[in-house]
PDB file of C-alpha atoms in Angstrom:
ATOM      1  CA  PRO Q   1     181.715  17.059-114.231  1.00  0.00           C
ATOM      2  CA  ASN Q   2     179.259  14.805-114.894  1.00  0.00           C
ATOM      3  CA  TYR Q   3     175.836  15.215-115.713  1.00  0.00           C
ATOM      4  CA  ARG Q   4     174.717  11.860-116.367  1.00  0.00           C
ATOM      5  CA  LEU Q   5     171.958  10.015-114.331  1.00  0.00           C
ATOM      6  CA  SER Q   6     172.622   6.887-112.640  1.00  0.00           C
ATOM      7  CA  GLU Q   7     171.031   3.905-113.987  1.00  0.00           C
ATOM      8  CA  ILE Q   8     169.071   3.424-110.984  1.00  0.00           C
ATOM      9  CA  LEU Q   9     167.420   7.186-111.637  1.00  0.00           C
ATOM     10  CA  ALA Q  10     166.738   6.022-114.987  1.00  0.00           C
ATOM     11  CA  ALA Q  11     165.178   2.821-113.841  1.00  0.00           C
ATOM     12  CA  LEU Q  12     163.103   5.062-111.390  1.00  0.00           C
ATOM     13  CA  LEU Q  13     162.126   7.364-114.537  1.00  0.00           C
ATOM     14  CA  ASN Q  14     161.527   5.016-116.768  1.00  0.00           C
ATOM     15  CA  SER Q  15     158.903   3.460-114.910  1.00  0.00           C
ATOM     16  CA  GLN Q  16     156.668   6.322-114.407  1.00  0.00           C
ATOM     17  CA  LEU Q  17     156.921   7.168-118.438  1.00  0.00           C
ATOM     18  CA  PRO Q  18     153.413   5.354-118.723  1.00  0.00           C
ATOM     19  CA  ARG Q  19     152.075   7.474-116.582  1.00  0.00           C
ATOM     20  CA  LEU Q  20     153.278  10.922-117.822  1.00  0.00           C
ATOM     21  CA  GLU Q  21     150.420  11.487-120.407  1.00  0.00           C
ATOM     22  CA  GLU Q  22     147.956  11.014-118.458  1.00  0.00           C
ATOM     23  CA  GLN Q  23     149.118  13.265-115.562  1.00  0.00           C
ATOM     24  CA  THR Q  24     150.367  15.994-118.218  1.00  0.00           C
ATOM     25  CA  GLN Q  25     146.793  15.851-119.608  1.00  0.00           C
ATOM     26  CA  LYS Q  26     145.195  16.199-116.081  1.00  0.00           C
ATOM     27  CA  ARG Q  27     147.557  19.170-114.923  1.00  0.00           C
ATOM     28  CA  PHE Q  28     146.499  21.040-118.015  1.00  0.00           C
ATOM     29  CA  GLU Q  29     142.887  20.367-117.813  1.00  0.00           C
ATOM     30  CA  HIS Q  30     143.059  21.742-113.832  1.00  0.00           C
ATOM     31  CA  GLY Q  31     145.581  24.584-115.174  1.00  0.00           C
ATOM     32  CA  ARG Q  32     143.181  25.870-117.618  1.00  0.00           C
ATOM     33  CA  TYR Q  33     140.040  25.920-115.198  1.00  0.00           C
ATOM     34  CA  LEU Q  34     142.165  27.462-112.310  1.00  0.00           C
ATOM     35  CA  ASP Q  35     143.302  29.956-114.885  1.00  0.00           C
ATOM     36  CA  GLY Q  36     139.764  30.980-115.749  1.00  0.00           C
ATOM     37  CA  LEU Q  37     139.004  31.090-111.982  1.00  0.00           C
ATOM     38  CA  LEU Q  38     141.818  33.397-111.449  1.00  0.00           C
ATOM     39  CA  ALA Q  39     141.042  35.948-114.344  1.00  0.00           C
ATOM     40  CA  GLU Q  40     137.597  36.440-112.680  1.00  0.00           C
ATOM     41  CA  THR Q  41     139.460  37.007-109.207  1.00  0.00           C
ATOM     42  CA  GLU Q  42     140.249  40.492-107.829  1.00  0.00           C
ATOM     43  CA  GLY Q  43     144.039  40.792-106.764  1.00  0.00           C
ATOM     44  CA  VAL Q  44     145.103  37.435-108.607  1.00  0.00           C
ATOM     45  CA  GLY Q  45     145.965  36.830-112.298  1.00  0.00           C
ATOM     46  CA  HIS Q  46     146.973  34.147-114.346  1.00  0.00           C
ATOM     47  CA  LEU Q  47     150.328  34.468-116.475  1.00  0.00           C
ATOM     48  CA  ARG Q  48     149.949  35.163-119.923  1.00  0.00           C
ATOM     49  CA  ASN Q  49     149.157  32.342-122.382  1.00  0.00           C
ATOM     50  CA  ASP Q  50     151.444  32.024-125.311  1.00  0.00           C
ATOM     51  CA  PRO Q  51     149.283  31.178-128.309  1.00  0.00           C
ATOM     52  CA  ARG Q  52     152.000  29.030-129.529  1.00  0.00           C
ATOM     53  CA  ILE Q  53     151.861  26.960-126.530  1.00  0.00           C
ATOM     54  CA  THR Q  54     149.509  24.149-127.672  1.00  0.00           C
ATOM     55  CA  ARG Q  55     149.413  22.378-124.151  1.00  0.00           C
ATOM     56  CA  ASN Q  56     150.853  23.835-120.947  1.00  0.00           C
ATOM     57  CA  SER Q  57     152.597  20.723-118.531  1.00  0.00           C
ATOM     58  CA  TYR Q  58     151.580  22.824-115.186  1.00  0.00           C
ATOM     59  CA  HIS Q  59     154.337  21.007-113.455  1.00  0.00           C
ATOM     60  CA  ILE Q  60     154.066  24.358-111.238  1.00  0.00           C
ATOM     61  CA  PHE Q  61     151.143  26.341-111.468  1.00  0.00           C
ATOM     62  CA  ILE Q  62     152.364  30.325-111.107  1.00  0.00           C
ATOM     63  CA  PHE Q  63     150.167  33.132-110.691  1.00  0.00           C
ATOM     64  CA  LYS Q  64     150.232  37.165-109.714  1.00  0.00           C
ATOM     65  CA  TYR Q  65     149.596  38.093-106.825  1.00  0.00           C
ATOM     66  CA  SER Q  66     149.175  41.798-106.259  1.00  0.00           C
ATOM     67  CA  GLU Q  67     148.880  43.049-102.454  1.00  0.00           C
ATOM     68  CA  ASP Q  68     147.254  46.577-103.349  1.00  0.00           C
ATOM     69  CA  ALA Q  69     143.757  44.439-103.732  1.00  0.00           C
ATOM     70  CA  PHE Q  70     144.530  42.885-100.306  1.00  0.00           C
ATOM     71  CA  GLU Q  71     144.972  45.866 -98.132  1.00  0.00           C
ATOM     72  CA  GLY Q  72     148.755  45.658 -98.887  1.00  0.00           C
ATOM     73  CA  LEU Q  73     149.097  42.146 -97.275  1.00  0.00           C
ATOM     74  CA  SER Q  74     152.285  41.336 -98.448  1.00  0.00           C
ATOM     75  CA  ARG Q  75     152.984  38.118-100.471  1.00  0.00           C
ATOM     76  CA  ASP Q  76     154.647  36.146 -97.586  1.00  0.00           C
ATOM     77  CA  LEU Q  77     151.800  36.573 -95.483  1.00  0.00           C
ATOM     78  CA  PHE Q  78     149.312  35.736 -98.103  1.00  0.00           C
ATOM     79  CA  VAL Q  79     151.290  32.522 -98.607  1.00  0.00           C
ATOM     80  CA  LYS Q  80     151.264  31.647 -94.930  1.00  0.00           C
ATOM     81  CA  ALA Q  81     147.312  32.505 -95.103  1.00  0.00           C
ATOM     82  CA  LEU Q  82     146.764  30.472 -98.116  1.00  0.00           C
ATOM     83  CA  SER Q  83     148.823  27.520 -96.761  1.00  0.00           C
ATOM     84  CA  ALA Q  84     146.814  27.832 -93.156  1.00  0.00           C
ATOM     85  CA  GLU Q  85     143.664  27.458 -95.320  1.00  0.00           C
ATOM     86  CA  GLY Q  86     144.865  24.193 -96.699  1.00  0.00           C
ATOM     87  CA  ILE Q  87     146.080  24.925 -99.979  1.00  0.00           C
ATOM     88  CA  PRO Q  88     149.671  23.582-100.468  1.00  0.00           C
ATOM     89  CA  THR Q  89     151.764  27.007-101.780  1.00  0.00           C
ATOM     90  CA  SER Q  90     154.975  28.450-102.010  1.00  0.00           C
ATOM     91  CA  LYS Q  91     156.618  31.711-103.309  1.00  0.00           C
ATOM     92  CA  GLY Q  92     158.608  30.081-105.330  1.00  0.00           C
ATOM     93  CA  TYR Q  93     162.132  31.271-106.499  1.00  0.00           C
ATOM     94  CA  PRO Q  94     163.943  33.748-103.744  1.00  0.00           C
ATOM     95  CA  ARG Q  95     165.707  35.936-105.663  1.00  0.00           C
ATOM     96  CA  ALA Q  96     166.021  36.483-109.901  1.00  0.00           C
ATOM     97  CA  CYS Q  97     168.441  33.887-111.426  1.00  0.00           C
ATOM     98  CA  HIS Q  98     171.108  37.080-112.045  1.00  0.00           C
ATOM     99  CA  GLN Q  99     170.913  37.033-108.400  1.00  0.00           C
ATOM    100  CA  HIS Q 100     171.731  33.280-107.428  1.00  0.00           C
ATOM    101  CA  PRO Q 101     175.169  33.141-105.636  1.00  0.00           C
ATOM    102  CA  LEU Q 102     176.280  30.807-108.518  1.00  0.00           C
ATOM    103  CA  PHE Q 103     176.302  33.983-110.862  1.00  0.00           C
ATOM    104  CA  GLN Q 104     177.547  36.156-107.594  1.00  0.00           C
ATOM    105  CA  GLU Q 105     180.041  34.703-105.628  1.00  0.00           C
ATOM    106  CA  THR Q 106     182.432  33.424-108.125  1.00  0.00           C
ATOM    107  CA  GLY Q 107     185.507  33.582-106.427  1.00  0.00           C
ATOM    108  CA  GLY Q 108     186.950  34.732-109.739  1.00  0.00           C
ATOM    109  CA  HIS Q 109     186.223  31.576-111.374  1.00  0.00           C
ATOM    110  CA  SER Q 110     184.538  31.667-114.847  1.00  0.00           C
ATOM    111  CA  VAL Q 111     180.684  30.875-114.129  1.00  0.00           C
ATOM    112  CA  PHE Q 112     180.487  27.366-115.547  1.00  0.00           C
ATOM    113  CA  PRO Q 113     178.784  26.544-117.492  1.00  0.00           C
ATOM    114  CA  TYR Q 114     177.263  29.741-118.030  1.00  0.00           C
ATOM    115  CA  ASN Q 115     180.384  31.586-119.173  1.00  0.00           C
ATOM    116  CA  ARG Q 116     180.651  33.562-122.239  1.00  0.00           C
ATOM    117  CA  PRO Q 117     178.266  31.212-124.257  1.00  0.00           C
ATOM    118  CA  LEU Q 118     178.252  34.883-127.150  1.00  0.00           C
ATOM    119  CA  THR Q 119     181.024  36.864-125.684  1.00  0.00           C
ATOM    120  CA  ASP Q 120     184.719  36.219-124.448  1.00  0.00           C
ATOM    121  CA  ARG Q 121     184.120  38.479-121.481  1.00  0.00           C
ATOM    122  CA  GLN Q 122     183.396  37.240-118.030  1.00  0.00           C
ATOM    123  CA  PRO Q 123     179.638  38.753-117.336  1.00  0.00           C
ATOM    124  CA  ASP Q 124     179.212  40.887-114.262  1.00  0.00           C
ATOM    125  CA  TYR Q 125     176.233  39.651-112.833  1.00  0.00           C
ATOM    126  CA  SER Q 126     176.486  41.698-109.726  1.00  0.00           C
ATOM    127  CA  SER Q 127     175.947  44.880-111.621  1.00  0.00           C
ATOM    128  CA  THR Q 128     172.729  43.739-113.732  1.00  0.00           C
ATOM    129  CA  LEU Q 129     169.676  45.174-112.931  1.00  0.00           C
ATOM    130  CA  CYS Q 130     166.327  43.079-113.779  1.00  0.00           C
ATOM    131  CA  PRO Q 131     163.562  45.054-111.834  1.00  0.00           C
ATOM    132  CA  ASN Q 132     160.773  42.653-113.261  1.00  0.00           C
ATOM    133  CA  ALA Q 133     162.417  39.804-112.555  1.00  0.00           C
ATOM    134  CA  GLU Q 134     163.326  40.887-109.430  1.00  0.00           C
ATOM    135  CA  ASN Q 135     159.711  42.300-108.499  1.00  0.00           C
ATOM    136  CA  LEU Q 136     158.197  38.870-109.329  1.00  0.00           C
ATOM    137  CA  CYS Q 137     160.573  36.795-107.508  1.00  0.00           C
ATOM    138  CA  GLN Q 138     160.083  39.033-104.316  1.00  0.00           C
ATOM    139  CA  ASN Q 139     156.690  40.452-104.186  1.00  0.00           C
ATOM    140  CA  GLU Q 140     154.379  38.694-107.024  1.00  0.00           C
ATOM    141  CA  THR Q 141     154.733  35.165-108.049  1.00  0.00           C
ATOM    142  CA  VAL Q 142     152.936  32.408-105.848  1.00  0.00           C
ATOM    143  CA  TRP Q 143     153.340  28.772-106.768  1.00  0.00           C
ATOM    144  CA  PHE Q 144     151.242  25.609-106.619  1.00  0.00           C
ATOM    145  CA  PRO Q 145     152.941  22.640-106.595  1.00  0.00           C
ATOM    146  CA  THR Q 146     152.340  19.488-109.037  1.00  0.00           C
ATOM    147  CA  ASN Q 147     150.835  17.248-106.789  1.00  0.00           C
ATOM    148  CA  PHE Q 148     148.383  19.904-106.215  1.00  0.00           C
ATOM    149  CA  MET Q 149     147.847  20.019-109.781  1.00  0.00           C
ATOM    150  CA  LEU Q 150     147.060  16.615-110.011  1.00  0.00           C
ATOM    151  CA  ASP Q 151     145.089  15.958-107.027  1.00  0.00           C
ATOM    152  CA  ALA Q 152     142.783  18.865-106.433  1.00  0.00           C
ATOM    153  CA  GLY Q 153     140.443  18.588-109.660  1.00  0.00           C
ATOM    154  CA  PRO Q 154     138.263  21.259-109.823  1.00  0.00           C
ATOM    155  CA  GLU Q 155     136.477  21.111-106.607  1.00  0.00           C
ATOM    156  CA  GLY Q 156     139.919  21.739-104.963  1.00  0.00           C
ATOM    157  CA  MET Q 157     140.561  24.671-107.391  1.00  0.00           C
ATOM    158  CA  ASP Q 158     136.772  25.938-106.606  1.00  0.00           C
ATOM    159  CA  GLN Q 159     138.213  26.147-102.817  1.00  0.00           C
ATOM    160  CA  THR Q 160     141.188  27.646-103.355  1.00  0.00           C
ATOM    161  CA  ILE Q 161     139.410  30.724-105.225  1.00  0.00           C
ATOM    162  CA  ASP Q 162     136.944  30.677-101.982  1.00  0.00           C
ATOM    163  CA  ALA Q 163     140.319  30.653 -99.520  1.00  0.00           C
ATOM    164  CA  ILE Q 164     141.744  33.720-101.584  1.00  0.00           C
ATOM    165  CA  GLU Q 165     138.327  35.538-101.270  1.00  0.00           C
ATOM    166  CA  LYS Q 166     138.541  34.796 -97.144  1.00  0.00           C
ATOM    167  CA  ILE Q 167     142.026  35.933 -97.528  1.00  0.00           C
ATOM    168  CA  ARG Q 168     140.878  39.636 -99.104  1.00  0.00           C
ATOM    169  CA  MET Q 169     137.949  39.521 -96.690  1.00  0.00           C
ATOM    170  CA  LYS Q 170     140.262  39.493 -93.721  1.00  0.00           C
ATOM    171  CA  ALA Q 171     143.411  40.944 -95.198  1.00  0.00           C
ATOM    172  CA  LYS Q 172     142.775  43.925 -92.225  1.00  0.00           C
ATOM    173  CA  GLU Q 173     142.795  41.439 -89.652  1.00  0.00           C
ATOM    174  CA  LEU Q 174     145.696  39.585 -91.055  1.00  0.00           C
ATOM    175  CA  LEU Q 175     147.864  42.585 -90.860  1.00  0.00           C
ATOM    176  CA  LYS Q 176     146.985  43.691 -87.097  1.00  0.00           C
ATOM    177  CA  ALA Q 177     148.091  39.900 -85.920  1.00  0.00           C
TER     178      ALA Q 177
END
């Protein structure tokens, strides 16, 4: 396969490089602020920060959701409710990587380019179990997109926490609807 960028894509990307530092710094500051807010909010939590990372790009902001704190409201309904409050959000990956069709439906072919990097055997991903990754993808993670991290600012982050609190207060009503 040819994985090289075309000339037009390279030109478009190159034109954006002067904005990269400013945007990365802005997303980092907004992400740290939102991390702090989430740490103080029941039922949601930020991901563990690795002390070796000096600046997270937060091109996507991911946090954990606990339906137990929301009267059993599923993550799917939580995401819909948050979106209805005007907060752009998604559930993220629909499945853990090992469950992706790329690894499952090989039709007898080697799984390129992920075939046997450390062994001469073809891995059998259909029998692989990763319960933590599967649970995160199916039940716990919520994502905010890059444009939210760039544009929302502290006011938008505060409004996000207000929306989360509103959803918790109205969780029983949402479950009945």
